[in-house]
XYZ file of C-alpha atoms in Angstrom:
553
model
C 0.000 0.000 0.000
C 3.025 2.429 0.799
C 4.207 1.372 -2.462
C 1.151 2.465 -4.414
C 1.115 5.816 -2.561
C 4.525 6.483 -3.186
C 4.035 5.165 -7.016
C 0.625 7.761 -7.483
C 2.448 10.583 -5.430
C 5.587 10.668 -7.983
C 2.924 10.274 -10.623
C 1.022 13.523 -9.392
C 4.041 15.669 -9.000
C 5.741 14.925 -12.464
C 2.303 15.948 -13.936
C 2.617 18.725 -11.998
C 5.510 19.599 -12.988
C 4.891 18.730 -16.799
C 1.955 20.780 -16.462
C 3.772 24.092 -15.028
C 5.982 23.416 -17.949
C 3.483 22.860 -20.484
C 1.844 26.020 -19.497
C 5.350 27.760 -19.581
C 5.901 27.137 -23.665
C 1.921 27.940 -24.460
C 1.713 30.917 -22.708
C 5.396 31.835 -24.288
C 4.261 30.864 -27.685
C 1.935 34.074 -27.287
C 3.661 36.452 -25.590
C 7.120 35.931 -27.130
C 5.686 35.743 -30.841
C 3.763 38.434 -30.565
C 5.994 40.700 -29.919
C 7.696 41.661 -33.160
C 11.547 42.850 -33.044
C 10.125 46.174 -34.353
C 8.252 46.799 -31.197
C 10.915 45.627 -29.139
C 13.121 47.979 -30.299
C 11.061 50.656 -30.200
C 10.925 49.970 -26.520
C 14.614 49.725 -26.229
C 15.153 53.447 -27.444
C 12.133 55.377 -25.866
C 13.532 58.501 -25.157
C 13.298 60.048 -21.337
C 11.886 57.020 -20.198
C 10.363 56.823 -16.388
C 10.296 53.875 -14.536
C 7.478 51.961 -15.991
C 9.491 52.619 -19.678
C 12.575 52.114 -18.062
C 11.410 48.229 -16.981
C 10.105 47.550 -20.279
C 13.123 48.365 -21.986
C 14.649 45.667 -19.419
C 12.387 43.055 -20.594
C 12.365 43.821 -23.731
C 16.092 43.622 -24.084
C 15.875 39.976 -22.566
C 13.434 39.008 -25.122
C 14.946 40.488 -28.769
C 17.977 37.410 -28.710
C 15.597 35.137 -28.541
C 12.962 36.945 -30.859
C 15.627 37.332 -33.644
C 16.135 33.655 -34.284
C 12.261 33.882 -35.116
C 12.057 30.598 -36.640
C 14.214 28.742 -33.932
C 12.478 29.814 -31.499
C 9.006 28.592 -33.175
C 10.204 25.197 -33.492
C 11.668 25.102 -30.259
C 8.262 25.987 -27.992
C 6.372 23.683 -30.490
C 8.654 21.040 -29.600
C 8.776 21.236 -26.202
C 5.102 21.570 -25.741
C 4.112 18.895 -27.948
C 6.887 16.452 -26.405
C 5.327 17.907 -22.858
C 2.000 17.184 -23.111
C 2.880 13.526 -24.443
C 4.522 12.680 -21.791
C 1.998 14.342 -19.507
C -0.423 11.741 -20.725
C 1.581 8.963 -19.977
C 1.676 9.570 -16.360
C -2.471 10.710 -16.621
C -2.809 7.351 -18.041
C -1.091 6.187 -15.109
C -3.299 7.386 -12.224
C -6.496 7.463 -14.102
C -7.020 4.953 -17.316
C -10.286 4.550 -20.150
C -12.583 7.363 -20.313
C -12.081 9.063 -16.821
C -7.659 8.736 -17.845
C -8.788 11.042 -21.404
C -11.625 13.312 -19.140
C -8.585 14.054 -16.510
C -6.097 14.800 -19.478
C -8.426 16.462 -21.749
C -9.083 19.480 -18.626
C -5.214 19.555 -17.431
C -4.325 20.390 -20.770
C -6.864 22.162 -22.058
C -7.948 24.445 -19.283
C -4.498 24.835 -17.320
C -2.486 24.092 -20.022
C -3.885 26.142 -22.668
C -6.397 28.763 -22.239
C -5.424 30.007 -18.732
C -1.766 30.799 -19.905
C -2.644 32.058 -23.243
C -5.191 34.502 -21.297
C -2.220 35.618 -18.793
C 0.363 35.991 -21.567
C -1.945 37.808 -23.794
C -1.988 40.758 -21.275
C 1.496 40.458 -19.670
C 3.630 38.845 -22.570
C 6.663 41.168 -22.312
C 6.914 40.316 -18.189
C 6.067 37.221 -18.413
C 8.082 36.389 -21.787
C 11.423 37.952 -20.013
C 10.632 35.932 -16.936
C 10.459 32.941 -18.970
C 13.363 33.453 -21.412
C 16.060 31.556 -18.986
C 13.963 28.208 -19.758
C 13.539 28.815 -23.396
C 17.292 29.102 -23.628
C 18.041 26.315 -21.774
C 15.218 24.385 -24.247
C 16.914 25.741 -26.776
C 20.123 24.365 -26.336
C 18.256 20.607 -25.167
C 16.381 20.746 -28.545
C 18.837 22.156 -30.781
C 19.848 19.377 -33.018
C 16.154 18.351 -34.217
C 14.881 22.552 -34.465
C 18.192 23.704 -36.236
C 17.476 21.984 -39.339
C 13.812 22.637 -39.251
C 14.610 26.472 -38.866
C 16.773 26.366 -41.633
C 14.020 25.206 -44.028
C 11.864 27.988 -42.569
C 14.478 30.786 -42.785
C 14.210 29.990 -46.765
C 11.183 29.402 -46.962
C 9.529 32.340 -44.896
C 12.337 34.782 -43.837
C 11.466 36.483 -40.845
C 10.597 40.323 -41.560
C 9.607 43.076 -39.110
C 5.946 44.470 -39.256
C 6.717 47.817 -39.941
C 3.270 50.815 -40.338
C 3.824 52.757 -43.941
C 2.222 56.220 -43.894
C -1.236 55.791 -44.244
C -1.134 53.246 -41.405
C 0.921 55.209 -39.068
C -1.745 57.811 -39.533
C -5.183 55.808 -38.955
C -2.957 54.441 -35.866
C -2.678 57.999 -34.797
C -6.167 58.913 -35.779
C -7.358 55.939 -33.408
C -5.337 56.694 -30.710
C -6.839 60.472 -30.596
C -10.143 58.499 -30.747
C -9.435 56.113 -27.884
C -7.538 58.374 -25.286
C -7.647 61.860 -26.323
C -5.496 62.961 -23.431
C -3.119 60.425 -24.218
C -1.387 63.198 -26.399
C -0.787 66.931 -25.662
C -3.443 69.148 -26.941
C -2.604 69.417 -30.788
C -0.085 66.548 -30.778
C -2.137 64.122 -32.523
C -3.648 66.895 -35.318
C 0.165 67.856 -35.742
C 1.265 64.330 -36.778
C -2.242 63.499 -38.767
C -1.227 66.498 -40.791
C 2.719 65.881 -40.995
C 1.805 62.043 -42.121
C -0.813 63.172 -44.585
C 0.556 66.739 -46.541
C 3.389 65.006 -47.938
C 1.019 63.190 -51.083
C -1.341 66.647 -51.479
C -1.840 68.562 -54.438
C -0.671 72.186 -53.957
C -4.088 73.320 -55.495
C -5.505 72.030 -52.389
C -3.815 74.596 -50.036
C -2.849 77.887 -52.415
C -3.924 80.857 -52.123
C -6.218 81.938 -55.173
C -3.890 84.986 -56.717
C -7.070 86.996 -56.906
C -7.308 86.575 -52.948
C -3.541 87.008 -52.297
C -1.831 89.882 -50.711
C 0.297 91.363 -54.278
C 1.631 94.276 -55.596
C 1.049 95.738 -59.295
C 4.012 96.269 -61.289
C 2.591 99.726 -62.102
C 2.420 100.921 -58.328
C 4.485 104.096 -57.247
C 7.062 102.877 -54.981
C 5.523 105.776 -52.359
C 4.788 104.975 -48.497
C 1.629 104.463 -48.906
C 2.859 101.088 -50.590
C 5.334 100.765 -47.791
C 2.595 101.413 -45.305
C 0.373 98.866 -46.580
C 3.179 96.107 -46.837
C 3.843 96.770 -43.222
C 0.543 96.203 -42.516
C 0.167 93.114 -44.267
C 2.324 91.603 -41.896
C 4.030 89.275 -44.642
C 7.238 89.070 -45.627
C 7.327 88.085 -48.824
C 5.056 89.627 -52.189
C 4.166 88.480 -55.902
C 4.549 91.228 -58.238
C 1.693 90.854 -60.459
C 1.751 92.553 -64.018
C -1.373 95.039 -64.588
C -2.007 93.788 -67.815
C -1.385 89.982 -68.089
C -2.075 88.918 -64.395
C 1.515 86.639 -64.835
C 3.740 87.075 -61.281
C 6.295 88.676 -63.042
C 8.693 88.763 -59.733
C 9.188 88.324 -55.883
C 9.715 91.289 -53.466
C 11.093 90.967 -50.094
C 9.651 93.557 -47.123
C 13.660 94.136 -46.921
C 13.686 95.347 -50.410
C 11.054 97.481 -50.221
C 12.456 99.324 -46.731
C 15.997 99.021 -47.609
C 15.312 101.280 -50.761
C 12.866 103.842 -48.648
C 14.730 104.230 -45.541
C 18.370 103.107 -45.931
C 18.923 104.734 -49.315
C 20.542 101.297 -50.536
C 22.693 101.282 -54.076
C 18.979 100.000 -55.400
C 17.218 103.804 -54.992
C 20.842 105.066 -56.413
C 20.734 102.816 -59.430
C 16.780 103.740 -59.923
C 17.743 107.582 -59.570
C 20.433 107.062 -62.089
C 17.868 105.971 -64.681
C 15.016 107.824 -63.972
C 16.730 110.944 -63.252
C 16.047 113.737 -65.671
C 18.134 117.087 -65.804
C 15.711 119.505 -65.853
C 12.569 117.765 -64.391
C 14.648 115.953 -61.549
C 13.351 112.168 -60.288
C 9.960 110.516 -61.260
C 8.038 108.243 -59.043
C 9.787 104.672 -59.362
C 7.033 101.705 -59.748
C 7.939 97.880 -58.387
C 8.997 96.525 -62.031
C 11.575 99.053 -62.361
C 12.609 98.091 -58.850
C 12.911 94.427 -60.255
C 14.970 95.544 -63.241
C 17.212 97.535 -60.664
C 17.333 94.034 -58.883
C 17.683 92.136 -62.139
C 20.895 94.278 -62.769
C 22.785 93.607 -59.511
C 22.206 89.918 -59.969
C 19.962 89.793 -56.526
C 16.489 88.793 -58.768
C 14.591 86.366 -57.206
C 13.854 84.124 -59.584
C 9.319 82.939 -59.915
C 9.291 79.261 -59.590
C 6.222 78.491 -61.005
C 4.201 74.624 -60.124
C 1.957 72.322 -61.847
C -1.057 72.321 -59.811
C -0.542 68.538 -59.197
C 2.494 69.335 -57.406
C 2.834 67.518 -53.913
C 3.938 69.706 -51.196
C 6.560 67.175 -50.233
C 8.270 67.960 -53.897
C 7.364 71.824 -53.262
C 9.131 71.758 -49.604
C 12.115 69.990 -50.952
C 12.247 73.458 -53.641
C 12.064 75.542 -51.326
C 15.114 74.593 -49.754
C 17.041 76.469 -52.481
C 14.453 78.777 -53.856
C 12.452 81.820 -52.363
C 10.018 80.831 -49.874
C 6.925 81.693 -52.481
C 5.915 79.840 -55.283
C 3.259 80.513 -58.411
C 0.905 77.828 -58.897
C -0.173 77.603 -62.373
C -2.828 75.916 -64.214
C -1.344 72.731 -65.684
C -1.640 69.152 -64.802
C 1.973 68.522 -64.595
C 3.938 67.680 -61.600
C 7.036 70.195 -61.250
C 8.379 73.196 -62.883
C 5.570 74.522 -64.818
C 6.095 76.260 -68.252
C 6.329 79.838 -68.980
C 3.326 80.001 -71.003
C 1.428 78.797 -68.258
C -1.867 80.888 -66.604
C -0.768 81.563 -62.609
C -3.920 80.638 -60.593
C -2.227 81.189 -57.079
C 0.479 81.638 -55.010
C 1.520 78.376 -52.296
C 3.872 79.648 -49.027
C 6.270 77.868 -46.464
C 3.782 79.227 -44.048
C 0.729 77.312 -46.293
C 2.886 74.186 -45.234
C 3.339 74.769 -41.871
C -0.235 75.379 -42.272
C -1.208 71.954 -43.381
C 0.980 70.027 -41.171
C -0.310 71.886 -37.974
C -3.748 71.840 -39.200
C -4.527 75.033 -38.768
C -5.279 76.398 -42.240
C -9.516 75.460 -41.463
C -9.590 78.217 -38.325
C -6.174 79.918 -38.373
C -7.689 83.009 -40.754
C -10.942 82.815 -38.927
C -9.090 83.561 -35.899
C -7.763 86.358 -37.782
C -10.428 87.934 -39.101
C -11.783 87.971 -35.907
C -8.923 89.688 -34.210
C -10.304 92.135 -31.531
C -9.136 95.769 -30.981
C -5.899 95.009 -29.375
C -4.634 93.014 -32.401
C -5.718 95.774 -35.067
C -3.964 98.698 -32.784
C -0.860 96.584 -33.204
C -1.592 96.499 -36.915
C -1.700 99.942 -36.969
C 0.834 100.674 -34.711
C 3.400 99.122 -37.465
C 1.976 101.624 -40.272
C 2.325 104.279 -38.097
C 5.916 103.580 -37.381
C 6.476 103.559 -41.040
C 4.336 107.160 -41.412
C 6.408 108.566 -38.387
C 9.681 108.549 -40.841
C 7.840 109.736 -44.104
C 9.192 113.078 -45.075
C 6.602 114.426 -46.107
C 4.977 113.931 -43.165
C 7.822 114.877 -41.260
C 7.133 118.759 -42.859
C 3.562 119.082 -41.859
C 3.525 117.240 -38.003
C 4.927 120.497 -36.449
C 2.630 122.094 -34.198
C 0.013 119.325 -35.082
C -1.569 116.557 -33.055
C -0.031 113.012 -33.748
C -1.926 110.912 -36.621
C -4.362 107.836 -35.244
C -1.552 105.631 -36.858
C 1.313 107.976 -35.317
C -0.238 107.795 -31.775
C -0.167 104.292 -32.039
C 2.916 103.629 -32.793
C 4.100 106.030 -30.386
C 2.096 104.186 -27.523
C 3.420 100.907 -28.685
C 7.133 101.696 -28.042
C 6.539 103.501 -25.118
C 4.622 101.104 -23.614
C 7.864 98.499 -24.459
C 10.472 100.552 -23.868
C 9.748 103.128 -20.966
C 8.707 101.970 -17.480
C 6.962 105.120 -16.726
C 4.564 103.795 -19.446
C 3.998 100.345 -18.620
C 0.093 98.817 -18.431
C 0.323 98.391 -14.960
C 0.783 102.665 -14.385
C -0.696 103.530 -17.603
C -3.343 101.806 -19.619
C -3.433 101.683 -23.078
C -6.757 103.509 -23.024
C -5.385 106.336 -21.045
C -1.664 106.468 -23.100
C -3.594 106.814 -26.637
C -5.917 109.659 -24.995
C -2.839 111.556 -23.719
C -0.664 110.820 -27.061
C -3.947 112.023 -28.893
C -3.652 115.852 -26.918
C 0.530 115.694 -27.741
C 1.480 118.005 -30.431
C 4.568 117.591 -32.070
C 7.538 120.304 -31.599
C 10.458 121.322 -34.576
C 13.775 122.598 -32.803
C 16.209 124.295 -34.721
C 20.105 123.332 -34.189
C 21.255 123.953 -30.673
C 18.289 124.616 -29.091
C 18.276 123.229 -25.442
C 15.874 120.717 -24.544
C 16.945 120.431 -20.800
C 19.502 122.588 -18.967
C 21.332 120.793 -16.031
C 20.265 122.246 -12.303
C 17.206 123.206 -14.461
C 13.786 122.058 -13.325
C 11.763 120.690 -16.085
C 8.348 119.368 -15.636
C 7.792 116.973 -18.707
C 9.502 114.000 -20.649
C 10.824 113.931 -24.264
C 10.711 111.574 -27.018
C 12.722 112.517 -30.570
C 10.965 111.772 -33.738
C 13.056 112.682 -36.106
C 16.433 114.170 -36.295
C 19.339 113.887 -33.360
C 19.868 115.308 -29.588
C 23.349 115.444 -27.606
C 23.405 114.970 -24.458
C 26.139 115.984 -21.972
C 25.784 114.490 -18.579
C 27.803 114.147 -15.065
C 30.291 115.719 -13.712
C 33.007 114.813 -16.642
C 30.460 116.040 -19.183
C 29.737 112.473 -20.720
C 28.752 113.036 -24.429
C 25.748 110.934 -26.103
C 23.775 111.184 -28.862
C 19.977 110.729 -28.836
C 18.230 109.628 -32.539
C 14.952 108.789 -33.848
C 12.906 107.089 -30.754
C 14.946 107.635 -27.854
C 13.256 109.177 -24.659
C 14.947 112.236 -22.589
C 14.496 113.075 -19.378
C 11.483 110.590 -18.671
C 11.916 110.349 -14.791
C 10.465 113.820 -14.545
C 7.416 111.413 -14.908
C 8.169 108.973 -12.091
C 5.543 108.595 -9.284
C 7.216 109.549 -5.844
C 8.572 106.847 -3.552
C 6.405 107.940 -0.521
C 3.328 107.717 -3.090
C 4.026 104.057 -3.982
C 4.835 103.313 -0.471
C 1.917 104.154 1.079
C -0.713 104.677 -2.290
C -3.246 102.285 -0.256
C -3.556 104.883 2.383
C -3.924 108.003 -0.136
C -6.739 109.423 -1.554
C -6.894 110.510 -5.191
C -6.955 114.150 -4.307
C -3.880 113.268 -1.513
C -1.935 111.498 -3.921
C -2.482 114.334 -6.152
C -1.110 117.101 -3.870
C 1.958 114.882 -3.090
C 2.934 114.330 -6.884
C 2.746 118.005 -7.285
C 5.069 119.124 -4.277
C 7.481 117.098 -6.278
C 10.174 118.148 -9.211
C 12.458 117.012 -11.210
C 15.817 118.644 -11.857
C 18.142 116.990 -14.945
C 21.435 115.511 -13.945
C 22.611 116.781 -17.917
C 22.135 119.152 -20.705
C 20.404 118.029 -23.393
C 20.645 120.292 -26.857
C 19.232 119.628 -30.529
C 22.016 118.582 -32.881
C 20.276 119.104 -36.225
C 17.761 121.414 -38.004
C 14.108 120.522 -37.986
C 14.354 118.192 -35.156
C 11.013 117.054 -34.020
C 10.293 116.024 -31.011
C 6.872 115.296 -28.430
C 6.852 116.158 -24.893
C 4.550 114.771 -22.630
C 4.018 116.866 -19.033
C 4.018 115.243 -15.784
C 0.847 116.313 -14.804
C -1.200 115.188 -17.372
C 0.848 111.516 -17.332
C 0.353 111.554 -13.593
C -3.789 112.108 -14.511
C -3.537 109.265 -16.877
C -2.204 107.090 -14.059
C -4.653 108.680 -11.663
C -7.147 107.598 -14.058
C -5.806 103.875 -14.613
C -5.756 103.374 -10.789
C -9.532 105.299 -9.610
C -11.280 105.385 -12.449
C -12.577 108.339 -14.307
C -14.996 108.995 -11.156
């Protein structure tokens, strides 16, 4: 009777045993071939990984040997679950023979041999397939004469290849993902790469700008400032010239070109002069096409490149690595470099791109068109810094209020630039009023501004022209130009009055700014004739900052 214990206890470990093992190889069959080397490696090199990426790259590292030899290992889990579960009915037949011997074996391997490890691995394969790669190795080598050969055949047969996503895959992967866990990405993540795997195989018809819709210039228009004014305030860089009479983009401008020959007098106004100069009748207005012959000449044209419609913008990108950032889209079916002859339909951007790959380009212009106050001011802020050098202008401001566009500009460097004028003393409301009541002053050559020991009871900005300054004890020489503020701490609230500006009324506050003065360090003098200049008194600022802090009550 001991003997027969004995005899059905051995029996009922080694199935126990065979049946741990048996359960090893299926539940490895699943979770180590279903993990391609692809996505192994992938888990390898995740960048800035944490702790739960750092432990996968662990496993996963134990795993790609073994996952290599694709075929090998195949055969060798095959093998030694096959040869497992034989001998695992042996001993069953043992214990238990007939029908209640193929009941007993039929559950074992079937429910703890099969579908509960397959269930486990499916979930936890790259654990569980790491945990387990010590015994597949050791298989290995046990098995390796009779799997070698077999995984030779199979290596010739089916070579093992990686599953890797092409584009359109990599996208609906992304698109799902967005679908599944939204706040799995950033905000704008997933719509950036949806965009950046899908813009390389569009048409640029699908994203130009029509040329009847497009910001251009004629090649007829009077290089004035009015044109320079109105480029500003496009707030592009870069502009088709479009011939009056044919509607062809007959050349590219650059903003540069355009204020380089306005304001900096470059060798392009100089070679213009010297053609369009006449003896007796002096220079003509210049129009953009003779600026683009003046270009033409120097050798600094920028050549059209002109597109099929059926251009991709992955071909278009790849051009504009060596060509202006602008291209002409013209009607013709070809791919590439259009012909001359060609009708121009539109004009496709480096910002149209950028455009398509952030998918923006559906509410990116809505967003513009409904830009609120603040965004136009700084619109016209830009124009009026252009209109603030214009000479002509420059001979009728004196003794005049500043422009709309003037004021603005004015407020928006001051409000940079000056402390005195920052939103939190001053709001913008209360700056444009005040600028709005400045008139601006012409000073002839060597009039004084500021005399040192003098007390002067406003600040200064220059305009136009220059102002030399001589300050401290070793009469330190400077020289103010165009936007450059003088004596602006005349403006400054008091100490006492920020210290204790809780306890003050308006009316207290008031009193205390005016028992204060300022007297100039330095002696400030005008340099050149017809220099213009605004000054802005202290009392009216320090009612503007009254104002911003009470109220108008």
């Amino acid at each position: 009777m001991d003997g027969d214990m004995w005899t059905i206890a051995w029996n009922v470990g080694v199935i126990a045993g065979l049946t741990f093992l048996s359960q090893v190889f299926t539940g490895l069959n699943i979770g180590l071939m279903s993990l391609d080397t692809a996505q192994l490696k992938v888990l390898i090199d995740v960048p800035k990984k944490d702790e739960a990426a750092v432990r996968a790259a662990r496993y996963a590292r134990r795993i790609l040997p073994l996952r290599q030899k694709g075929n090998l290992l195949l055969c060798t889990i095959l093998l030694g679950n096959t040869a497992v579960n034989a001998v695992m009915a042996v001993f069953l037949g043992n214990i238990a023979g007939g029908l209640m011997g193929w009941l007993i074996s039929t559950v074992i391997i079937v429910v703890m041999c099969e579908i509960v490890p397959q269930s486990v691995c499916t979930r936890h394969g790259l654990f569980l397939g790491a945990l387990g790669a010590p015994i597949i190795v050791v298989t290995m080598w046990v098995f390796y004469p009779f799997t070698k050969p077999y995984a030779i055949v199979l290596d010739y047969l089916f070579p093992q290849r990686e599953n890797m996503l092409d584009r359109s895959q990599l996208r609906a992967l992304v698109e799902y993902q967005k679908s599944a866990q939204p706040n799995m990405l950033a905000n704008g993540q997933a719509e950036m790469l949806i965009g950046a795997l899908g813009f390389a195989e569009r048409p640029v018809a699908e994203v130009m700008v029509p040329l009847e819709k497009a910001f251009q210039i004629k090649s007829d228009s009077l290089l004035d400032y009015d044109l320079v004014a109105s480029v500003v305030q496009s707030g592009f860089s870069r502009f088709p010239v479009v011939c009056s009479e044919t509607g062809q983009v007959e050349g590219i401008l650059h903003c540069k070109d355009l204020l380089k020959q306005r304001f900096l007098h470059a060798p392009v106004e100089q070679a213009l002069m010297e053609h369009s100069t006449d003896e007796h009748q002096g220079p003509t207005p210049q129009t953009t096409k003779e600026l683009l012959g003046a270009l033409r000449a120097m050798g600094q044209e920028r050549k059209v490149y002109a597109c099929g419609k059926n251009t991709h913008l992955m071909s278009l990108l790849s051009e504009f690595k060596r060509r202006p950032h602008l291209a002409v889209v013209a009607d013709c079916e070809e791919s590439g470099e259009a012909g001359e002859s060609a009708r121009h339909i539109g004009i496709v951007t480096l910002h149209n791109i950028f455009e398509t790959i952030l998918q923006t380009q559906d509410g990116g212009f809505a967003e513009l068109q409904e830009e609120d106050s603040m965004s136009r001011r700084r619109v016209l802020r830009q124009a009026g810094a252009v209109h603030i050098f214009h000479p002509c202008r420059m001979s009728r401001m004196a003794g005049e209020p500043l422009g709309e566009q003037e004021a603005e500009a004015v407020l928006s460097f001051l409000s940079v630039n000056a402390p005195e004028f920052s939103p939190r003393l001053v709001s913008g409301e209360e700056l444009l009023a005040l600028l709005r009541e400045v008139r601006a002053l012409r000073f002839a050559k060597r009039d004084v501004l500021y005399r040192r020991s003098e007390e002067a009871s406003f600040g200064t900005l220059v305009l136009h022209g220059a102002v030399g300054v001589v300050s401290g004890e070793e009469g330190f020489e400077s020289t103010m130009g165009p936007l450059s503020c003088i004596g602006m701490r005349a403006l400054e609230l008091p100490e006492v009055a920020r210290a204790d500006a809780e306890k003050r009324t308006r009316e207290g506050e008031l009193r205390r700014w005016e028992s204060t003065t300022y007297v100039p360090d330095f002696t400030a003098s005008v340099l050149t004739d017809g220099c213009l200049v605004i000054k802005i008194d202290r009392s009216r600022y320090f009612e503007a900052h009254l104002r911003t802090k009470y109220g108008r009550a």
